[in-house]
PDB file of C-alpha atoms in Angstrom:
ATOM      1  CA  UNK A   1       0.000   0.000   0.000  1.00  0.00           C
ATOM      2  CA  UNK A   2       2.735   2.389   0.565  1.00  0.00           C
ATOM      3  CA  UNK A   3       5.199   1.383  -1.587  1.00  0.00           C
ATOM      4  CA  UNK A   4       4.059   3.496  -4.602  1.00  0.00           C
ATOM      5  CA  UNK A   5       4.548   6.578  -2.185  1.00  0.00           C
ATOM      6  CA  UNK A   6       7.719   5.433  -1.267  1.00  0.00           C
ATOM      7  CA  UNK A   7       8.399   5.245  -4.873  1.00  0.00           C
ATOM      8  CA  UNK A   8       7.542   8.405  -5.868  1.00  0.00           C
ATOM      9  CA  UNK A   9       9.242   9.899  -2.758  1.00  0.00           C
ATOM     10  CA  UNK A  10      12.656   8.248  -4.420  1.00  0.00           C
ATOM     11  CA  UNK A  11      12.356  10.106  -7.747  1.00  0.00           C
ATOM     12  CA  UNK A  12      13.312  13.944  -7.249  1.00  0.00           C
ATOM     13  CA  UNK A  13      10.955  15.679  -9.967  1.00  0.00           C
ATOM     14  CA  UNK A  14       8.152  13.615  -8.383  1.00  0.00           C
ATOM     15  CA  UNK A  15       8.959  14.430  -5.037  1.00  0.00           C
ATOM     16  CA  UNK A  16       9.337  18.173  -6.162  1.00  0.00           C
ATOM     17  CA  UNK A  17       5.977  18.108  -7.396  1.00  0.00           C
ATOM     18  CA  UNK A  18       4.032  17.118  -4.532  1.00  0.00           C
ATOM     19  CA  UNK A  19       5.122  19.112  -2.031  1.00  0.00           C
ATOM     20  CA  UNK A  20       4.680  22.258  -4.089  1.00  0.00           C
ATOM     21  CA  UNK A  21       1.242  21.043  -4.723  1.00  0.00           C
ATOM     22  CA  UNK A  22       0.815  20.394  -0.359  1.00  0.00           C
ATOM     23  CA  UNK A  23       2.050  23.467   0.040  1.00  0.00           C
ATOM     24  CA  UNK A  24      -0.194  25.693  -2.064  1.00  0.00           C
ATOM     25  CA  UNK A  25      -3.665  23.436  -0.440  1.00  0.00           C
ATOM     26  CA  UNK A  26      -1.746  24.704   3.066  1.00  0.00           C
ATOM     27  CA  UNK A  27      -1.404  28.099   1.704  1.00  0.00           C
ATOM     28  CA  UNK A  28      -4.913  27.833   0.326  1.00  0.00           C
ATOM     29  CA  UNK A  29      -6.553  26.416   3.398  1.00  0.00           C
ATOM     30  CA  UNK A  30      -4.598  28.981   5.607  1.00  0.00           C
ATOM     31  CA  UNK A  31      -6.018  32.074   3.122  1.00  0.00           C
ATOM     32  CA  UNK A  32      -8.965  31.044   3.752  1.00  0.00           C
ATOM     33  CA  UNK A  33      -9.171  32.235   7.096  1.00  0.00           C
ATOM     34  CA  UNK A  34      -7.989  35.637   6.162  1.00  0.00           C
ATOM     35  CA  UNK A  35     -11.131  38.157   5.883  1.00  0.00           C
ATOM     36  CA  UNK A  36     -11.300  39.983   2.628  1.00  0.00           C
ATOM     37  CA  UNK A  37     -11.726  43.762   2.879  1.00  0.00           C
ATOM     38  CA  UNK A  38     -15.277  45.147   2.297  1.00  0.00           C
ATOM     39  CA  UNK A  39     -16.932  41.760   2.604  1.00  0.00           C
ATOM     40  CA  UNK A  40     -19.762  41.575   5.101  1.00  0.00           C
ATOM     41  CA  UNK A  41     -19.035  38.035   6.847  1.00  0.00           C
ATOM     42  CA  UNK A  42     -22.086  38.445   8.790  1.00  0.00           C
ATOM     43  CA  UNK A  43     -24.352  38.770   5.483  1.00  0.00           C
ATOM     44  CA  UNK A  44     -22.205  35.605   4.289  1.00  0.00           C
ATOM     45  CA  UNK A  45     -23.164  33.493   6.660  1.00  0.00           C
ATOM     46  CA  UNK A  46     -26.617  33.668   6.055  1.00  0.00           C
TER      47      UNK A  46
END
């Protein structure tokens, strides 16, 4: 079950790859905590 991670792990470009793309979901899931100017949140929620 893991092997194929541990696989792709082994090969630089691969490995490369997926922790740019883990790193922009963090960025993205982090951002989207930040409030955006002149948005109601209140009126958002509803």
């Amino acid at each position: 079950m893991f092997e194929p991670v541990r696989n792709a792990i082994k090969i630089p470009e691969l490995r490369r790859k997926i922790l740019y793309t883990l790193a922009v979901l963090v960025l993205f899931r982090i951002g989207s905590y930040v409030p955006v100017p002149g948005v109601d949140s209140a009126a958002l929620a509803r």
